[in-house]
mmCIF file of N, CA and C in Angstrom:
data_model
loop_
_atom_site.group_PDB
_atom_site.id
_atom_site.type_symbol
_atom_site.label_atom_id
_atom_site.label_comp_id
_atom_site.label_asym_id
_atom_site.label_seq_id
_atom_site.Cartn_x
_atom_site.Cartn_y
_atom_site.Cartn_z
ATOM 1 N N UNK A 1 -74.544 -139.447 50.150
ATOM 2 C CA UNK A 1 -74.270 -138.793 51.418
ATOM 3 C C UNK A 1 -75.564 -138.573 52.205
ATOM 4 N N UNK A 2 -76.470 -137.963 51.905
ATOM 5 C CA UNK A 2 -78.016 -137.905 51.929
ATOM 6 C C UNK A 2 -78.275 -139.364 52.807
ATOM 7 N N UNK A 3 -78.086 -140.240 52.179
ATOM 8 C CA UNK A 3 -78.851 -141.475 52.059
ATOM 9 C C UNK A 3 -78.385 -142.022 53.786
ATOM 10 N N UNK A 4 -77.325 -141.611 53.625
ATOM 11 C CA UNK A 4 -76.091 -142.277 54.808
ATOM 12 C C UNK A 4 -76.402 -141.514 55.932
ATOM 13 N N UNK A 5 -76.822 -140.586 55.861
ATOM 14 C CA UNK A 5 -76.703 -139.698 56.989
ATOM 15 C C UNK A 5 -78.396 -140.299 57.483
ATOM 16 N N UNK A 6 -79.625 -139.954 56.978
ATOM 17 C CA UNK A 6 -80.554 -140.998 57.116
ATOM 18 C C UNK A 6 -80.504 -142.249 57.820
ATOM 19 N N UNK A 7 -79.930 -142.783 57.311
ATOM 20 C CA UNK A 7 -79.711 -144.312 57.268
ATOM 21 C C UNK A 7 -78.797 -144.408 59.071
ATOM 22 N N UNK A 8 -78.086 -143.661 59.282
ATOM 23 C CA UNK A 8 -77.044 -142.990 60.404
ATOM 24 C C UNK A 8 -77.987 -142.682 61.925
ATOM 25 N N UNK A 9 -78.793 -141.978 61.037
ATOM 26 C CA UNK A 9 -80.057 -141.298 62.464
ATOM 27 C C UNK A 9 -80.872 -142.504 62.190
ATOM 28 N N UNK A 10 -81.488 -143.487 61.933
ATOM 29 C CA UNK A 10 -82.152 -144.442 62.068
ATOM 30 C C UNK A 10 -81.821 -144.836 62.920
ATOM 31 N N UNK A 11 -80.651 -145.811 63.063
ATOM 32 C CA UNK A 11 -80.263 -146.453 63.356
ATOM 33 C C UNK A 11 -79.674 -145.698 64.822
ATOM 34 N N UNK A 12 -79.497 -144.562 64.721
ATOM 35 C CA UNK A 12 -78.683 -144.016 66.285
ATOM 36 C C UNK A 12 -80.493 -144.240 67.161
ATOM 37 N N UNK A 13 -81.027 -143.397 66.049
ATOM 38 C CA UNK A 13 -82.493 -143.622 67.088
ATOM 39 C C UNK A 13 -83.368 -144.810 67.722
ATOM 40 N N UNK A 14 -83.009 -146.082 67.053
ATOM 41 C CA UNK A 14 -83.373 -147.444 66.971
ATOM 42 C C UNK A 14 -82.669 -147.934 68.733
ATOM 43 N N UNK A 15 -81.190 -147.601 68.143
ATOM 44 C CA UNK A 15 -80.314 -147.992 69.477
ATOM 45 C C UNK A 15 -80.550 -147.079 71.024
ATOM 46 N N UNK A 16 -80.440 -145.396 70.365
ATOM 47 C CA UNK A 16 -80.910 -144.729 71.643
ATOM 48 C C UNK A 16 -82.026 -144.900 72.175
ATOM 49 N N UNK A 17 -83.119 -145.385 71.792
ATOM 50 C CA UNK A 17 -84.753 -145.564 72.240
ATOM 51 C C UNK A 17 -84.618 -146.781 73.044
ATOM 52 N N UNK A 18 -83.598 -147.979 72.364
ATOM 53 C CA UNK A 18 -83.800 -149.188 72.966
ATOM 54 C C UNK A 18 -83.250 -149.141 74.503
ATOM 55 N N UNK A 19 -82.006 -147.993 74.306
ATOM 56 C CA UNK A 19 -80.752 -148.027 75.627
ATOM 57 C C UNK A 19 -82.277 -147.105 76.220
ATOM 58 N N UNK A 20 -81.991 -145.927 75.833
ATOM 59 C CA UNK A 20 -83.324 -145.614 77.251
ATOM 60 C C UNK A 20 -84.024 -146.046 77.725
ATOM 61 N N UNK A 21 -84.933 -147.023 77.086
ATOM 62 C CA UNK A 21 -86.316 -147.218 77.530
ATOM 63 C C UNK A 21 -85.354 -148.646 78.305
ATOM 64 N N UNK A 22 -84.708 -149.212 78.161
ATOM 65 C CA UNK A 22 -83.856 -150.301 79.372
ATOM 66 C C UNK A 22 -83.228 -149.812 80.681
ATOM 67 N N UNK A 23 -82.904 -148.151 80.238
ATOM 68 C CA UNK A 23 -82.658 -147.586 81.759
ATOM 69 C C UNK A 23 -83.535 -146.893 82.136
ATOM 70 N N UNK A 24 -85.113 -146.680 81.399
ATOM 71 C CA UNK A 24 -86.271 -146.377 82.187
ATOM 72 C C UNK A 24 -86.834 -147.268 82.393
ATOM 73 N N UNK A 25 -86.909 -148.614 82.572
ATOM 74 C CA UNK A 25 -86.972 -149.656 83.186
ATOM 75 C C UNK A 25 -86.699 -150.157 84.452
ATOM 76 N N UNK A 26 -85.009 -149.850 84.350
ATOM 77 C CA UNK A 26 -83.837 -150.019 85.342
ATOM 78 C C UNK A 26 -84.600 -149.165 86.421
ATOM 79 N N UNK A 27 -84.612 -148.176 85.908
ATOM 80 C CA UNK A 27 -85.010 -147.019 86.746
ATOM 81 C C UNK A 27 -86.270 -146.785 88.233
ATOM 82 N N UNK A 28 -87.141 -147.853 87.099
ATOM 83 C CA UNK A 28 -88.387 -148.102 87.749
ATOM 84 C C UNK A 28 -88.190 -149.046 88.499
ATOM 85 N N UNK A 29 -87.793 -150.135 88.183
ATOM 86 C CA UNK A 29 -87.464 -151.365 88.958
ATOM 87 C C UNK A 29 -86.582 -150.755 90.634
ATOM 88 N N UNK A 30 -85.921 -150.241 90.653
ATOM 89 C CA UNK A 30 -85.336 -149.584 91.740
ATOM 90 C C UNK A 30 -86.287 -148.633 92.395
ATOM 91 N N UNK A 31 -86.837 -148.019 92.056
ATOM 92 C CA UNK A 31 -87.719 -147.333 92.564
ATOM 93 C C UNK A 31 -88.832 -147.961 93.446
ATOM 94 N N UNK A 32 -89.216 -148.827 92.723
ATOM 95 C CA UNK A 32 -90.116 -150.073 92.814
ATOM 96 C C UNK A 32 -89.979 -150.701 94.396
ATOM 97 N N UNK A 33 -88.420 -151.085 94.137
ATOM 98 C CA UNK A 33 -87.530 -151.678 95.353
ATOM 99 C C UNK A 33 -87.385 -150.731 96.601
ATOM 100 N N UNK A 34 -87.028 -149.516 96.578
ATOM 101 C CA UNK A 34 -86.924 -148.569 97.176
ATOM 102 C C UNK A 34 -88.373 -148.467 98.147
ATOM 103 N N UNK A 35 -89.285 -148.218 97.315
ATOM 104 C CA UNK A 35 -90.360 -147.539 97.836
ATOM 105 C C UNK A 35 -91.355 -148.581 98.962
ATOM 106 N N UNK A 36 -91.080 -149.606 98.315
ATOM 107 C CA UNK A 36 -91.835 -151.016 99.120
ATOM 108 C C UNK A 36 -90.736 -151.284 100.125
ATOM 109 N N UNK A 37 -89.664 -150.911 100.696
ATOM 110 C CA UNK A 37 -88.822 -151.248 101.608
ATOM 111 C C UNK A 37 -89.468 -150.543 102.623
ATOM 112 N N UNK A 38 -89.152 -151.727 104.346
ATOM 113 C CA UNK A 38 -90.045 -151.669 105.157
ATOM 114 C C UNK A 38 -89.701 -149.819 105.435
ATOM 115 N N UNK A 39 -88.271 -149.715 105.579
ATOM 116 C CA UNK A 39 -87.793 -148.945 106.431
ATOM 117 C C UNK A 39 -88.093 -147.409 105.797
ATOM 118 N N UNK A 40 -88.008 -147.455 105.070
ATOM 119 C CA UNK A 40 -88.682 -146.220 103.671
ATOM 120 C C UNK A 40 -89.899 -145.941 104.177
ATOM 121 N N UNK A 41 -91.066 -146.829 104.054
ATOM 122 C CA UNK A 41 -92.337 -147.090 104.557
ATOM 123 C C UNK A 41 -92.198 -146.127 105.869
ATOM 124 N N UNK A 42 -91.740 -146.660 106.377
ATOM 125 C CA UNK A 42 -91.808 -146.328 108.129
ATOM 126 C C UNK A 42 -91.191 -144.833 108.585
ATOM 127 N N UNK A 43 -90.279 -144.277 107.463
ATOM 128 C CA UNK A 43 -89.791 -143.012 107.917
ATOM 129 C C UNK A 43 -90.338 -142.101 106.997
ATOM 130 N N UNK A 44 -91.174 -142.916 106.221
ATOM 131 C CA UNK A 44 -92.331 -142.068 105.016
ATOM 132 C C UNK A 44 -93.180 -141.834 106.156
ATOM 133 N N UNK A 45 -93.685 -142.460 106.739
ATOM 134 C CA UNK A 45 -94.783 -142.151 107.393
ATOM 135 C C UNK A 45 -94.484 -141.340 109.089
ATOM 136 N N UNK A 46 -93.156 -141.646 109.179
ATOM 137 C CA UNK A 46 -92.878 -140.587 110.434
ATOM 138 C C UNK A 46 -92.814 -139.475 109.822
ATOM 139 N N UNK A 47 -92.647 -139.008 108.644
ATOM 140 C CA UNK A 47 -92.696 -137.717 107.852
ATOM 141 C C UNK A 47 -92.983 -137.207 107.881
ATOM 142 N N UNK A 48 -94.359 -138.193 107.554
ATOM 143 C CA UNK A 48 -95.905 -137.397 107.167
ATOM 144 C C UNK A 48 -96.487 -136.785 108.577
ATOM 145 N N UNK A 49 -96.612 -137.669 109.458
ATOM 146 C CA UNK A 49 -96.599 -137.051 110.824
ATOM 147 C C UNK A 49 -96.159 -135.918 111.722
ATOM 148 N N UNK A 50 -95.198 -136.213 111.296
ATOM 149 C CA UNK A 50 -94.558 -134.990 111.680
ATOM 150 C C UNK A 50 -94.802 -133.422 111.272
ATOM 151 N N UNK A 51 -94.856 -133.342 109.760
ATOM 152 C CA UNK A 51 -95.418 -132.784 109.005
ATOM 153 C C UNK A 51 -96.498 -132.216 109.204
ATOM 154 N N UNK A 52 -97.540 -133.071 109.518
ATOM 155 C CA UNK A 52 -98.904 -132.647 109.980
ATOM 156 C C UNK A 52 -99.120 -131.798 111.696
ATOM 157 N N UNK A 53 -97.980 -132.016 112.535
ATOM 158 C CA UNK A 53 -97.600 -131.533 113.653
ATOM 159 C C UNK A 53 -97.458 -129.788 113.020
ATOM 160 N N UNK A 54 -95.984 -130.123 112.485
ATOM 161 C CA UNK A 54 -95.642 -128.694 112.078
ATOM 162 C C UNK A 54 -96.740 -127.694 111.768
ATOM 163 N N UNK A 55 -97.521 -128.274 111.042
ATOM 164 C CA UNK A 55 -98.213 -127.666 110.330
ATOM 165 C C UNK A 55 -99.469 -126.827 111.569
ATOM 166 N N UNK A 56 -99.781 -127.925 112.151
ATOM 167 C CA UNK A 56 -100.866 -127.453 113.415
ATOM 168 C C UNK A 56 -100.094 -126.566 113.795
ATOM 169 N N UNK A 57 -98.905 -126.314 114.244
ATOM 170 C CA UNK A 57 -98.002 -125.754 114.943
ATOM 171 C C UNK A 57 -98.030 -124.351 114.557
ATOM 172 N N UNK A 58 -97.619 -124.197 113.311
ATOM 173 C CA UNK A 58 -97.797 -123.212 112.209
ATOM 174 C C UNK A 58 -98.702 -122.492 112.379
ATOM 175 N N UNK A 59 -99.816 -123.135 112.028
ATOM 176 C CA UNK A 59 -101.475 -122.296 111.959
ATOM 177 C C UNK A 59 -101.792 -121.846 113.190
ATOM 178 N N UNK A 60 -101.443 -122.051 114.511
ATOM 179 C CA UNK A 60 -101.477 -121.821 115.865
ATOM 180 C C UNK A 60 -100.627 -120.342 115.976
ATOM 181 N N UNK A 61 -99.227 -120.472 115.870
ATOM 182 C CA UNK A 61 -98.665 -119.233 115.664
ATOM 183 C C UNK A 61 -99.317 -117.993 114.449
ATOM 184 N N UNK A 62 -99.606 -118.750 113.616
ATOM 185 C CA UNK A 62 -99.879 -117.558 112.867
ATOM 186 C C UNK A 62 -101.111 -116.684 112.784
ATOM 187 N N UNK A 63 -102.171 -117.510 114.119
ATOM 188 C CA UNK A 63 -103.152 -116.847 114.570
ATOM 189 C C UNK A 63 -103.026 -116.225 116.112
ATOM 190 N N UNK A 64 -102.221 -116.771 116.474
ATOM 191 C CA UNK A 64 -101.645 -115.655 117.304
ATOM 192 C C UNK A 64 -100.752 -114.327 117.385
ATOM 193 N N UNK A 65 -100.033 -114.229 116.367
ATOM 194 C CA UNK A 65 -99.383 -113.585 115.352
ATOM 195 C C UNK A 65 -100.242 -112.446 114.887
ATOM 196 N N UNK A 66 -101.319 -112.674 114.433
ATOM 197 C CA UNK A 66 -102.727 -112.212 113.726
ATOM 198 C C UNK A 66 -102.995 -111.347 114.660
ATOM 199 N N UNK A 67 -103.574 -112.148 115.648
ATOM 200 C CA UNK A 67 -104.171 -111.115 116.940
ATOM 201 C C UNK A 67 -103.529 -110.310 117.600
ATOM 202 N N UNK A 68 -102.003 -110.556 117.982
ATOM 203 C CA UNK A 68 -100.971 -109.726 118.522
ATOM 204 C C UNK A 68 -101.210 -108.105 117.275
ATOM 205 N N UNK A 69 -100.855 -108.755 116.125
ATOM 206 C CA UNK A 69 -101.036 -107.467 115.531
ATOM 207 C C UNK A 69 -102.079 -106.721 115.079
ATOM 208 N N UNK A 70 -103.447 -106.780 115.437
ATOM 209 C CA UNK A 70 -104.351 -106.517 115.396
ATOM 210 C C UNK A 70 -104.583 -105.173 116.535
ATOM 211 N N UNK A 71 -103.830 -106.026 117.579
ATOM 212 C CA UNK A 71 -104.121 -105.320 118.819
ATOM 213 C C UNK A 71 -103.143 -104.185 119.003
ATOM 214 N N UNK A 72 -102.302 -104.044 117.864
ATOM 215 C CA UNK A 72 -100.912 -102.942 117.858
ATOM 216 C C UNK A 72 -101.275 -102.254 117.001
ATOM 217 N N UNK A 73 -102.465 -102.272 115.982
ATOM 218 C CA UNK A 73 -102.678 -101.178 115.284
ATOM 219 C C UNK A 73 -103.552 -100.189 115.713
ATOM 220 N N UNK A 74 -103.489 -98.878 115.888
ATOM 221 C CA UNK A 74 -104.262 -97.696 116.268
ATOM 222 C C UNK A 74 -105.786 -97.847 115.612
ATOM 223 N N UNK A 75 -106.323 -97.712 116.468
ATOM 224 C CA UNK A 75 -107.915 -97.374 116.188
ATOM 225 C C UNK A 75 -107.740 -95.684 115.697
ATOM 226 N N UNK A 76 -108.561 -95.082 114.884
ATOM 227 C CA UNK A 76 -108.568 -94.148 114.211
ATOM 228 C C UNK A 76 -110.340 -93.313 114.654
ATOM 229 N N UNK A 77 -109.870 -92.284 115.415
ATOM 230 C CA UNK A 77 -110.937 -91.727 116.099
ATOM 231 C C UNK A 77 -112.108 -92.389 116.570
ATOM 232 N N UNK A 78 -111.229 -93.545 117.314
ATOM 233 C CA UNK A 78 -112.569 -94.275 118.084
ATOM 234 C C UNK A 78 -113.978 -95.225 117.269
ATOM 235 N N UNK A 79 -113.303 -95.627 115.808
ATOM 236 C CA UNK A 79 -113.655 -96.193 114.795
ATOM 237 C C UNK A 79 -113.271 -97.529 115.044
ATOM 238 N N UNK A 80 -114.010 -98.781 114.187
ATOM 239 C CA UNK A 80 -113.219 -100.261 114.493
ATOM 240 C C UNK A 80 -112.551 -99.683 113.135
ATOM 241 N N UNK A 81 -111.562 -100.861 112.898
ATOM 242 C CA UNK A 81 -110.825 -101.402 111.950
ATOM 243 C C UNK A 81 -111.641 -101.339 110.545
ATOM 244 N N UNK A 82 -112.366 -101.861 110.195
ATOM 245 C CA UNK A 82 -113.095 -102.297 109.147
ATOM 246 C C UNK A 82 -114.102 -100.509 108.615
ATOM 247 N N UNK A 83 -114.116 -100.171 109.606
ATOM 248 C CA UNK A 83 -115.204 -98.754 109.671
ATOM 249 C C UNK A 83 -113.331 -97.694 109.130
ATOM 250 N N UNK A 84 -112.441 -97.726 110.069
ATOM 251 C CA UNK A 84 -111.894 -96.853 109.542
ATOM 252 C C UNK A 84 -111.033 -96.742 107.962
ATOM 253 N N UNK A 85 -111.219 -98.474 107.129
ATOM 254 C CA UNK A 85 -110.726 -98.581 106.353
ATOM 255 C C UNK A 85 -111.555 -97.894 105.096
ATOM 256 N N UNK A 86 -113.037 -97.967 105.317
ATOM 257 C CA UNK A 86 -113.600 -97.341 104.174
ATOM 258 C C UNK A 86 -113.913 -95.919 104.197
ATOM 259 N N UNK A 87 -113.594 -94.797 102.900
ATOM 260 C CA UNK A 87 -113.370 -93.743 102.376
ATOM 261 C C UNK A 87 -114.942 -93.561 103.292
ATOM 262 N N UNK A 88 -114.408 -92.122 103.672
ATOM 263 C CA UNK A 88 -115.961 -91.223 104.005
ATOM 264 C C UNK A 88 -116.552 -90.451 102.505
ATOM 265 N N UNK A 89 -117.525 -90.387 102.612
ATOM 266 C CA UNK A 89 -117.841 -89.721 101.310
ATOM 267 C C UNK A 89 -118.984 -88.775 102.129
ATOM 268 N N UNK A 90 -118.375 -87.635 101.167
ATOM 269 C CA UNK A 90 -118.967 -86.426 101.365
ATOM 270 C C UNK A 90 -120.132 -85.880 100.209
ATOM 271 N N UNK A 91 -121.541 -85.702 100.417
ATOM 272 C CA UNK A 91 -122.184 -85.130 99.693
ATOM 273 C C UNK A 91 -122.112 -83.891 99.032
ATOM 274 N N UNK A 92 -121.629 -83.813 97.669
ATOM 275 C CA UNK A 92 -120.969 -82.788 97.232
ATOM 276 C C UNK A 92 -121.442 -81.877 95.729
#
């Protein structure tokens, strides 16, 4: 029984390794096909473009964004920002 059951997983593993590695093959080969197609190419790269738009777009708002709220926070007895964030210390 031992022997069989062994002998059982060999052989499942022999066959399952062979079937996978033929549909990670398959797999690649399509991919392969896919990726070198003109039209793939061409809306890969309107993507990327675009992408890089957004992005300017992004960083534009979010420094304006920045400054809007900069300018909505209270100054604290006529202190900048940076001056009213650090602790006064008292000689004690």
């Amino acid at each position: 029984m031992k022997y069989t059951f062994i002998a059982g997983a060999a052989v499942g593993y022999v066959l399952g390794t062979r079937a996978g590695r033929e549909r990670f093959e398959q797999l690649k080969r399509w991919s392969r096909q896919v990726s070198e197609n003109p039209s793939v190419q061409d809306a890969t790269e309107r993507l990327r473009l675009k992408g890089g738009e957004v992005a300017e777009a992004a960083k534009g708002k979010a420094g304006s964004i920045a400054s809007s709220a900069k300018e909505r926070v209270p100054h604290q007895g006529g202190q900048d920002a940076e001056e009213a964030e650090e602790p006064s210390v008292r000689p004690g």
